[in-house]
mmCIF file of C-alpha atoms in Angstrom:
data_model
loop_
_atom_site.group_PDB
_atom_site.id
_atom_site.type_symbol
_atom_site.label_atom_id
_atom_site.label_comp_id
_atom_site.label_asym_id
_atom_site.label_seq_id
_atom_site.Cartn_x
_atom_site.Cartn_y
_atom_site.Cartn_z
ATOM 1 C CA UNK A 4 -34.705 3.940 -4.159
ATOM 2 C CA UNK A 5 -36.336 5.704 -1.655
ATOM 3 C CA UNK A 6 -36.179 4.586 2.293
ATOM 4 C CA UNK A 7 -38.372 5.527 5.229
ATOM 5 C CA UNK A 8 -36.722 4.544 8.363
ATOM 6 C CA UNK A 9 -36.277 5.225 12.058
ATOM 7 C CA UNK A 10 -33.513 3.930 14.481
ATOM 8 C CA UNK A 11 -29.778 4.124 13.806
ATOM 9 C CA UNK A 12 -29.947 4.467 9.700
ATOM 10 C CA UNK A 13 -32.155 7.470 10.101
ATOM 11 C CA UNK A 14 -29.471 8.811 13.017
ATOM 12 C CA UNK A 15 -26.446 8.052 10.678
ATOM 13 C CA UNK A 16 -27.940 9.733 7.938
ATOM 14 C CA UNK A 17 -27.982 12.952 9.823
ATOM 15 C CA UNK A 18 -31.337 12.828 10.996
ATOM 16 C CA UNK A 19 -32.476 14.531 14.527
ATOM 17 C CA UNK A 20 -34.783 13.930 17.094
ATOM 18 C CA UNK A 21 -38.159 15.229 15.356
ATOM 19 C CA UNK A 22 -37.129 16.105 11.905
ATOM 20 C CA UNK A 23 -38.437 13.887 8.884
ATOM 21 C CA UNK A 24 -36.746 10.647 8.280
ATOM 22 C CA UNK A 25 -37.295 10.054 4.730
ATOM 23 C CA UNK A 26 -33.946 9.320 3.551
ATOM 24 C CA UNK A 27 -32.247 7.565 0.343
ATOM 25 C CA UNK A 28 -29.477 5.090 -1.018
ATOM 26 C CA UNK A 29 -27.154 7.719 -3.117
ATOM 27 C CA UNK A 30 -24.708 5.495 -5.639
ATOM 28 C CA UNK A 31 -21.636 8.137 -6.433
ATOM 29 C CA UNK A 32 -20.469 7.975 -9.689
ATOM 30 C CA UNK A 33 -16.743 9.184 -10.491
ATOM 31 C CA UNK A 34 -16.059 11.082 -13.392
ATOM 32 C CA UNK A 35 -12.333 11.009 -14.647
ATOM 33 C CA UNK A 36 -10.528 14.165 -16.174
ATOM 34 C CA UNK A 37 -10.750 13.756 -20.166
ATOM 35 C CA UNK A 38 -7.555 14.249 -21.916
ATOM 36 C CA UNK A 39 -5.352 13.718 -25.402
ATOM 37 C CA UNK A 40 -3.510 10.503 -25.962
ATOM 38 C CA UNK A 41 -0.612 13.394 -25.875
ATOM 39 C CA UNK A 42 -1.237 14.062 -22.311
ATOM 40 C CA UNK A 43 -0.420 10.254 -21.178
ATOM 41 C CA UNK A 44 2.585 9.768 -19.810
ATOM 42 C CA UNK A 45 2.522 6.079 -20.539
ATOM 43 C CA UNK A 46 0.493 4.075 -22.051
ATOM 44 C CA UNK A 47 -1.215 1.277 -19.660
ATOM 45 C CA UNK A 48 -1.665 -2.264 -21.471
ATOM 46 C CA UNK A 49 -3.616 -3.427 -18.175
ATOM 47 C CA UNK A 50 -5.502 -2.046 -15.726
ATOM 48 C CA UNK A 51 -3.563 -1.314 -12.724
ATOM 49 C CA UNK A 52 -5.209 -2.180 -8.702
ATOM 50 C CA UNK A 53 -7.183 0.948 -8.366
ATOM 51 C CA UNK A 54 -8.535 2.276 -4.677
ATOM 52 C CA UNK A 55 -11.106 4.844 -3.775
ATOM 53 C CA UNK A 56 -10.414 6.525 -0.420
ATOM 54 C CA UNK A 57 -13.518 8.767 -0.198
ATOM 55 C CA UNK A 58 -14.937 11.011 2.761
ATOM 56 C CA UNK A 59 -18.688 12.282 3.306
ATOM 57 C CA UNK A 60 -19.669 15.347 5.350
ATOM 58 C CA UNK A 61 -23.012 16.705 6.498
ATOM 59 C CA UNK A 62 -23.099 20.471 6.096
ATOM 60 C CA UNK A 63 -23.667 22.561 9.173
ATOM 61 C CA UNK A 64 -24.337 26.190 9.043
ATOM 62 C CA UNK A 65 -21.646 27.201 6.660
ATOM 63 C CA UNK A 66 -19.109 24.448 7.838
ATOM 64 C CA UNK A 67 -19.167 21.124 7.568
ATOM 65 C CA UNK A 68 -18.715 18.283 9.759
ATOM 66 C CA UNK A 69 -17.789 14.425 9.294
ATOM 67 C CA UNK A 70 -20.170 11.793 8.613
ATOM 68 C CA UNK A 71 -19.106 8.765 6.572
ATOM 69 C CA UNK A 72 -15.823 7.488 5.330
ATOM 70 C CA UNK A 73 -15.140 4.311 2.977
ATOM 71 C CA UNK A 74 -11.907 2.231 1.231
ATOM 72 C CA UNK A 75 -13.218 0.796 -2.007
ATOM 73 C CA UNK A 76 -11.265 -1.063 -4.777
ATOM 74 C CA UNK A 77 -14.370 -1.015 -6.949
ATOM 75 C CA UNK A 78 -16.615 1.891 -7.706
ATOM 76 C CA UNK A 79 -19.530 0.234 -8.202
ATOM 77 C CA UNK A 80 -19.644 -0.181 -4.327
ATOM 78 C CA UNK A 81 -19.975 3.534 -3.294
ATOM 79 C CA UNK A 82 -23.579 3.902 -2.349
ATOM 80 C CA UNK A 83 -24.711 5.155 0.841
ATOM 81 C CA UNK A 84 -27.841 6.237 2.964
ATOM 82 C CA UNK A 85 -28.682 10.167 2.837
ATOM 83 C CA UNK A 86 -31.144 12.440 4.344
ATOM 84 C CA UNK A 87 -33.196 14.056 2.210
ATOM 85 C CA UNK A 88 -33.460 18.012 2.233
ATOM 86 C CA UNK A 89 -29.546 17.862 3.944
ATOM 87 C CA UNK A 90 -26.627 19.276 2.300
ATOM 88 C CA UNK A 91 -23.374 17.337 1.679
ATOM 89 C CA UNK A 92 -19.987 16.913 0.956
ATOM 90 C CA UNK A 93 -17.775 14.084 -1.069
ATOM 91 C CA UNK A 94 -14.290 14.349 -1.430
ATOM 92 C CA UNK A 95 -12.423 11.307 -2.956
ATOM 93 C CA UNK A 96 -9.034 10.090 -3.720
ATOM 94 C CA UNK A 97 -7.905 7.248 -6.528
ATOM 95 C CA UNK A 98 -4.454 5.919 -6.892
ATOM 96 C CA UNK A 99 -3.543 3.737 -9.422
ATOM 97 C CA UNK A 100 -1.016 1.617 -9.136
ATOM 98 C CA UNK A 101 1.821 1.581 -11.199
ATOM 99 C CA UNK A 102 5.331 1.363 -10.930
ATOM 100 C CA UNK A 103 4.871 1.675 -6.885
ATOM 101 C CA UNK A 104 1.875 0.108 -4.661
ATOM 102 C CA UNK A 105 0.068 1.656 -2.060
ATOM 103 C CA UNK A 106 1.673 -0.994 0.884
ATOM 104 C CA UNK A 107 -0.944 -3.368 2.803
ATOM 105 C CA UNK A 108 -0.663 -6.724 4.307
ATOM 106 C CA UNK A 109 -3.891 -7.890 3.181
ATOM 107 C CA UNK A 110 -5.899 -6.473 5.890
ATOM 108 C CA UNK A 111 -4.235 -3.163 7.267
ATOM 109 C CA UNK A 112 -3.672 -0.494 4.744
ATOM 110 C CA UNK A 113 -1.303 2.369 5.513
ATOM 111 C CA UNK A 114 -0.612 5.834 3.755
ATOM 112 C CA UNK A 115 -2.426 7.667 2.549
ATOM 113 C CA UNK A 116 -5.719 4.951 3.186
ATOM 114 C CA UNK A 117 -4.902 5.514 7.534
ATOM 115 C CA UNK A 118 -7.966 6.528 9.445
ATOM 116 C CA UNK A 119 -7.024 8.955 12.326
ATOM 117 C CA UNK A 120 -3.341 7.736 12.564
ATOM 118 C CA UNK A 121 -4.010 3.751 12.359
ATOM 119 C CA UNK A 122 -3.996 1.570 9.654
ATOM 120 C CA UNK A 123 -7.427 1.789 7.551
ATOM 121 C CA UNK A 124 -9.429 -1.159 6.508
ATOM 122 C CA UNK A 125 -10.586 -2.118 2.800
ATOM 123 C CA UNK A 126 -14.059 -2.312 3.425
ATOM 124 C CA UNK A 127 -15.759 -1.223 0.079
ATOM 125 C CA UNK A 128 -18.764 -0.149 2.845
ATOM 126 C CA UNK A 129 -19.200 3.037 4.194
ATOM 127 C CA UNK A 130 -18.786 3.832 7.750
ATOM 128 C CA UNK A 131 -20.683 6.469 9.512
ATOM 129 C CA UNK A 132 -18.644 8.600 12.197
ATOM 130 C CA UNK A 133 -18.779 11.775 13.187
ATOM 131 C CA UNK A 134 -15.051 12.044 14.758
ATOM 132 C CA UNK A 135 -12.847 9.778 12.367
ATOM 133 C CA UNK A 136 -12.494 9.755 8.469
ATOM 134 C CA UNK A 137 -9.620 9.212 5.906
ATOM 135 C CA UNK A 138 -7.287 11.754 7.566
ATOM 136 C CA UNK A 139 -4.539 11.271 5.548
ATOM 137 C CA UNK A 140 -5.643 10.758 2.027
ATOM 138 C CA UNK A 141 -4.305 14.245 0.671
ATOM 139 C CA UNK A 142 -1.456 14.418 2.415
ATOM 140 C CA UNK A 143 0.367 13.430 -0.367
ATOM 141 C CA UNK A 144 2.550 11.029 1.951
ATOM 142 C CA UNK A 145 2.821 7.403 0.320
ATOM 143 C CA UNK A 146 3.386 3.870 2.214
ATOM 144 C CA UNK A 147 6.079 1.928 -0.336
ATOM 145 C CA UNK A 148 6.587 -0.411 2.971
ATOM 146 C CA UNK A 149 5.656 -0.728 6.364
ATOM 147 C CA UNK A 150 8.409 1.503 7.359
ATOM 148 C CA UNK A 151 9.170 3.521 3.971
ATOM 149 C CA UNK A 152 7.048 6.309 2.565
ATOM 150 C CA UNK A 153 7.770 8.723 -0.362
ATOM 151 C CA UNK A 154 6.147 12.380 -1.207
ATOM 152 C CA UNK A 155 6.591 11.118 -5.107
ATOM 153 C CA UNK A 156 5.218 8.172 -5.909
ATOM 154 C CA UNK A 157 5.164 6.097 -9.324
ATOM 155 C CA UNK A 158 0.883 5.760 -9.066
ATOM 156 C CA UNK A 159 -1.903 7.556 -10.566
ATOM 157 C CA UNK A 160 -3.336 9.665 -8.007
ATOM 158 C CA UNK A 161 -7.020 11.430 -8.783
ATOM 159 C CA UNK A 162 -8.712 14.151 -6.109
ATOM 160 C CA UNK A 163 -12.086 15.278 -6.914
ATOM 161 C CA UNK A 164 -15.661 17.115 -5.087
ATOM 162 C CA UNK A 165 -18.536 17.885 -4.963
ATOM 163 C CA UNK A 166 -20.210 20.184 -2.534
ATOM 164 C CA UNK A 167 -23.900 21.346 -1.346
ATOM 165 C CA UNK A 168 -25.010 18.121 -2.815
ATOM 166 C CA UNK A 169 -29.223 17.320 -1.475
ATOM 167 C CA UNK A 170 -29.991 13.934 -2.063
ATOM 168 C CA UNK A 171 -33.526 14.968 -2.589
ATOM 169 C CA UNK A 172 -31.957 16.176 -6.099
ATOM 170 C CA UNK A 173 -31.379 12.663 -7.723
ATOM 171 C CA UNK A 174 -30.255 9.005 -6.537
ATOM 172 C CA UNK A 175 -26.486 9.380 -7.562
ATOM 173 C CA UNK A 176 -23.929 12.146 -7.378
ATOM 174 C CA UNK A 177 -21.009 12.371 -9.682
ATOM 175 C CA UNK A 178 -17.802 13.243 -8.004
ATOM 176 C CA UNK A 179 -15.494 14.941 -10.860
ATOM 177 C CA UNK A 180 -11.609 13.718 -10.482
ATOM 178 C CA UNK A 181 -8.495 15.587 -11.905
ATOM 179 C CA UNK A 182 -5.109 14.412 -12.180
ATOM 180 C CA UNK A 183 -3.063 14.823 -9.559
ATOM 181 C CA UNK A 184 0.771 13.717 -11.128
ATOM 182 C CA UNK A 185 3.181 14.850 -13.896
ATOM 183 C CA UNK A 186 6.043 13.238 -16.299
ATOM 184 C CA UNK A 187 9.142 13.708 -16.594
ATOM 185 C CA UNK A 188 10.892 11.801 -19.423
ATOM 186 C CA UNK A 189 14.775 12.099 -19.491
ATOM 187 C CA UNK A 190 16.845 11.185 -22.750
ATOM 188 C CA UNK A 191 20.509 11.512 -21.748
ATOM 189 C CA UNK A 192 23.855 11.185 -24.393
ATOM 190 C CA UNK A 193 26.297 9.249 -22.750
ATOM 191 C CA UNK A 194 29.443 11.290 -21.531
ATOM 192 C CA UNK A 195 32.641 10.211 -23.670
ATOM 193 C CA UNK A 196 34.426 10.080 -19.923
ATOM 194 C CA UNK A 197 33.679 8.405 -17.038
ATOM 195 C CA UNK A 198 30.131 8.295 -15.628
ATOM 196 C CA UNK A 199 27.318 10.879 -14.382
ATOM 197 C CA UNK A 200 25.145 10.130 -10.979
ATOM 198 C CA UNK A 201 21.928 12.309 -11.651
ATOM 199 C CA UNK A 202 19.813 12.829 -8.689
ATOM 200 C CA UNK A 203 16.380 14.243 -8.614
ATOM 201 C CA UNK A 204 12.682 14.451 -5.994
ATOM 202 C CA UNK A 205 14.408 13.385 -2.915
ATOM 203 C CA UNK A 206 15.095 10.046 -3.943
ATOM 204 C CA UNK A 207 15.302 8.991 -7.374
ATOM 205 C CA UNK A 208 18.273 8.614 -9.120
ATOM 206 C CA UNK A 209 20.114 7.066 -12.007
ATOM 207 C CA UNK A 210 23.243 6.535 -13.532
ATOM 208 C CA UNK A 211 24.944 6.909 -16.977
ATOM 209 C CA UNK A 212 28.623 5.778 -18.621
ATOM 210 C CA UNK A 213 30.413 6.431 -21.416
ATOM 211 C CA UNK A 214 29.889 3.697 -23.895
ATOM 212 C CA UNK A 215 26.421 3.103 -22.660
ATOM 213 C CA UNK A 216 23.492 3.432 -25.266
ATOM 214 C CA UNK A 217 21.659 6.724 -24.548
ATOM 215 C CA UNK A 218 19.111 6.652 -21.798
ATOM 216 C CA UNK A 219 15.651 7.140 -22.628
ATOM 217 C CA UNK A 220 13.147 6.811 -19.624
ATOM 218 C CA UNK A 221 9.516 7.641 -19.070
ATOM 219 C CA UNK A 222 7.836 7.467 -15.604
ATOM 220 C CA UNK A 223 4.777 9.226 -13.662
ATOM 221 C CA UNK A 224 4.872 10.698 -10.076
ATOM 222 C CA UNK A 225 2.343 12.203 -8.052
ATOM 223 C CA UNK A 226 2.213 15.414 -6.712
ATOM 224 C CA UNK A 227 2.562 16.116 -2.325
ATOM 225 C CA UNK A 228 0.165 18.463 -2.497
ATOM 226 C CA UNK A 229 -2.999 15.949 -3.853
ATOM 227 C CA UNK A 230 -5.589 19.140 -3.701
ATOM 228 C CA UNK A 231 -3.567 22.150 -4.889
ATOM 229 C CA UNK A 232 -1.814 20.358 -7.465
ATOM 230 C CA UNK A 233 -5.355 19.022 -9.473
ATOM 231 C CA UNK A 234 -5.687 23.286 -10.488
ATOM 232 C CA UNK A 235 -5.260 24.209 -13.699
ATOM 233 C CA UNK A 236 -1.429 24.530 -14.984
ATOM 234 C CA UNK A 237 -0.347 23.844 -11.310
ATOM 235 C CA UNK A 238 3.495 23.108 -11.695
ATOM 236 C CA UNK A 239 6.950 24.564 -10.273
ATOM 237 C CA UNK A 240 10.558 23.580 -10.682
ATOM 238 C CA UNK A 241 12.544 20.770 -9.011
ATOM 239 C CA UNK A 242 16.120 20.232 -8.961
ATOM 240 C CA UNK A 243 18.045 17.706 -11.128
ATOM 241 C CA UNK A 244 21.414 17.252 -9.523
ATOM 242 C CA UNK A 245 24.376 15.993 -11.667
ATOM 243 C CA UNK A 246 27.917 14.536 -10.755
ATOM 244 C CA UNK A 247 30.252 13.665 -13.296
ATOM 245 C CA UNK A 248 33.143 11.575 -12.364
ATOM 246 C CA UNK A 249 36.043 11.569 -15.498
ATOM 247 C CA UNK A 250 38.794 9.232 -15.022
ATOM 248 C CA UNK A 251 41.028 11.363 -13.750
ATOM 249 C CA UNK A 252 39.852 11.998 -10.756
ATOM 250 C CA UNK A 253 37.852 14.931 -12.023
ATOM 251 C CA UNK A 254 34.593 15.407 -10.160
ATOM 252 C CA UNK A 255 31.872 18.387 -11.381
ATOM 253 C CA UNK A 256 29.016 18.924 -9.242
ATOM 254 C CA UNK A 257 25.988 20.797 -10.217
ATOM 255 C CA UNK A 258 22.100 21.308 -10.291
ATOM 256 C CA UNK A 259 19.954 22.872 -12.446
ATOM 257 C CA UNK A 260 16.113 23.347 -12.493
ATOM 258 C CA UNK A 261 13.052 21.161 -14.381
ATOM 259 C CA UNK A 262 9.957 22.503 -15.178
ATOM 260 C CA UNK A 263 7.460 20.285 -14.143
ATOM 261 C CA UNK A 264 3.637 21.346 -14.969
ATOM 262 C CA UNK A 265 0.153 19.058 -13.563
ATOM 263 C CA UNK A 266 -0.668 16.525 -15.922
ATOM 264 C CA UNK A 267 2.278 17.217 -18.318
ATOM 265 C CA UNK A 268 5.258 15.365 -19.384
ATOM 266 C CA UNK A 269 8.474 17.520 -19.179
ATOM 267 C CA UNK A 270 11.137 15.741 -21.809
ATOM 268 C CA UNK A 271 14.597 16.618 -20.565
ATOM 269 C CA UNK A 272 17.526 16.287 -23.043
ATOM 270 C CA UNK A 273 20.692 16.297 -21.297
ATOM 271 C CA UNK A 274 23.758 16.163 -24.016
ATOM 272 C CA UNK A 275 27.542 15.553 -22.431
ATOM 273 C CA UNK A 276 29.800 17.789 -24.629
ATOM 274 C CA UNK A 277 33.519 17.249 -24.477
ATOM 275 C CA UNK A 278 35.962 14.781 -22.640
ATOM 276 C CA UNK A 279 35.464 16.439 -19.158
ATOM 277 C CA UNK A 280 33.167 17.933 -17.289
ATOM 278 C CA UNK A 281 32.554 21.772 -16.909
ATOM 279 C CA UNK A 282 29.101 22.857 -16.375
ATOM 280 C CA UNK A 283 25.386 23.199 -16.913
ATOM 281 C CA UNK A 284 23.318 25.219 -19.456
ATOM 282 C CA UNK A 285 19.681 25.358 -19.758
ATOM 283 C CA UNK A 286 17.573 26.240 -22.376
ATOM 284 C CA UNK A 287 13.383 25.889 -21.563
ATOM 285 C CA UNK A 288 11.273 25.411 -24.707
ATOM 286 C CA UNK A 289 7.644 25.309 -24.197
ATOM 287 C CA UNK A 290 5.444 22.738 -26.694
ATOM 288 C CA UNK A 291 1.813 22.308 -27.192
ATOM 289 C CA UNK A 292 -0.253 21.839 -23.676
ATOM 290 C CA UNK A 293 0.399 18.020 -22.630
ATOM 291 C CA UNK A 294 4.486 18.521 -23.640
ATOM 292 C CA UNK A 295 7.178 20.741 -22.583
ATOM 293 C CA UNK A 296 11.006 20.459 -23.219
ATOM 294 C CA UNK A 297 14.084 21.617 -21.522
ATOM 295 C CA UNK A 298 17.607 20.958 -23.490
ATOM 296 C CA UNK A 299 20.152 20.125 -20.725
ATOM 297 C CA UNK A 300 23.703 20.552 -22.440
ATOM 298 C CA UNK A 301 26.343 19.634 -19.674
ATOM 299 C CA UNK A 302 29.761 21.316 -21.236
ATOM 300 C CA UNK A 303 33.109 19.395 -20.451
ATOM 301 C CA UNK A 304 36.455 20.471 -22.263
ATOM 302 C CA UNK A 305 38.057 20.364 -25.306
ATOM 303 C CA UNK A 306 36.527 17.746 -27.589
#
């Protein structure tokens, strides 16, 4: 659909005093990351809340510089007003919900949908402004309450863009989105002694006793770095702490390392050999792309 106008539309669009107004209504599409059913960390019976947190910039020289911002919760809302023969900029982030929610109160939402600093607004409009956008939406810093935020949070969180786009080109522009989260499934033997506190990304935790039935769990975090972490095989190491506590009185304390990998689930075995605790070994063993195992074997005394 093509637009001649004048006045503030023509302004917003980028348009200067002099220069041609002939602009037109772009519709952005959003392209999700194909993968294999092996890749999924879990398997989603319904479709979680979903929000789009996307940012628009007019390119000057060989910069850029801000010029529309928008909170949708339905894609089929992103259009907005462009100036022909202008180069532009979308970046966009989409979280799922999942075991977490991105906090609100119905009308203010907080991290990472703020707008310089203050609580953004669902609008599912664009708003044109060259000094404020979404700020904070790869930041990687989640709201879980109005006081409590997280680095790793149980959503879904996509970053995608798309650069040099002229609107002159076509009416829509498709924004491509990678995942930005990884899996870590633990399967833990139950010690034969007392109980074992395992501690791991700041804070998660869970615990495990002897005579419980072996603990098999399988969740999703995102990564705190939302752009760096969508490149190929982006991954690292974090630390899986362990204290076992025997029953008499004995108390082990150690840490070993988890390879965790973008868009991967890491299986960790951990096996509890003997009546009392002694130590951690780890052995890393690498499966097809969407899988990777480590065998935690946490050796006590004599069994």
């Amino acid at each position: 659909m093509f637009i001649s106008c004048t006045n503030s539309v023509a302004e917003d669009a980028g348009t200067t005093k002099g220069e041609s107004t002939t602009t037109r209504e772009v519709t952005l599409k959003l392209s999700e990351e194909q993968v294999t059913t092996s890749t999924a960390p879990i398997v989603r019976a319904v479709a979680p809340k979903s929000y789009y947190a996307i940012n628009v910039y007019l390119k000057k020289g060989d910069g850029y510089e801000k010029f529309a911002y928008g909170l949708f919760d339905s894609a089929k809302d992103t259009k907005i007003v462009l100036q022909e023969g202008k180069k532009y900029k979308f970046e966009c982030v989409k979280v799922e919900n999942y075991k977490d929610t991105v906090y609100h109160d119905g009308v203010s939402y907080l991290r990472p949908f703020r707008v310089n600093g203050k609580p953004g607004a669902l609008t599912n409009t664009f708003v044109y402004s060259k000094n404020v956008n979404n700020d904070e939406m790869t930041e990687g810093v989640f709201s879980l309450t109005d006081t409590t935020t997280t680095r790793y949070p149980r959503v879904y969180t996509n970053y995608g863009e798309l650069v040099d786009y002229d609107p002159a080109t076509a009416d829509s522009a498709t924004i491509p989105l990678r995942r930005s989260y990884f899996g870590i499934h633990f399967v833990v033997e139950p010690p034969k002694d007392g109980y074992v506190v395992f501690r791991y990304l700041e804070n998660y935790s869970f615990v495990v006793h002897a005579g419980d039935a072996t603990y098999d769990q399988n969740e999703i975090y995102t990564f705190h770095q939302i752009v760096n972490s969508t490149k190929e095989d982006y991954g690292g190491n974090i630390k899986l702490y362990s204290d076992w506590y025997s029953s008499n009185g004995t108390v082990i304390r150690d840490t070993t390392l988890i390879p965790i990998t973008r868009n991967t689930i890491t299986t960790a075995n951990v096996t509890l050999h003997g009546s009392t605790p002694a130590g951690i070994g780890v052995s890393e063993e690498d499966g097809p792309m969407g899988n990777q195992t480590v065998d935690i074997r946490i050796v006590g005394g004599k069994e």
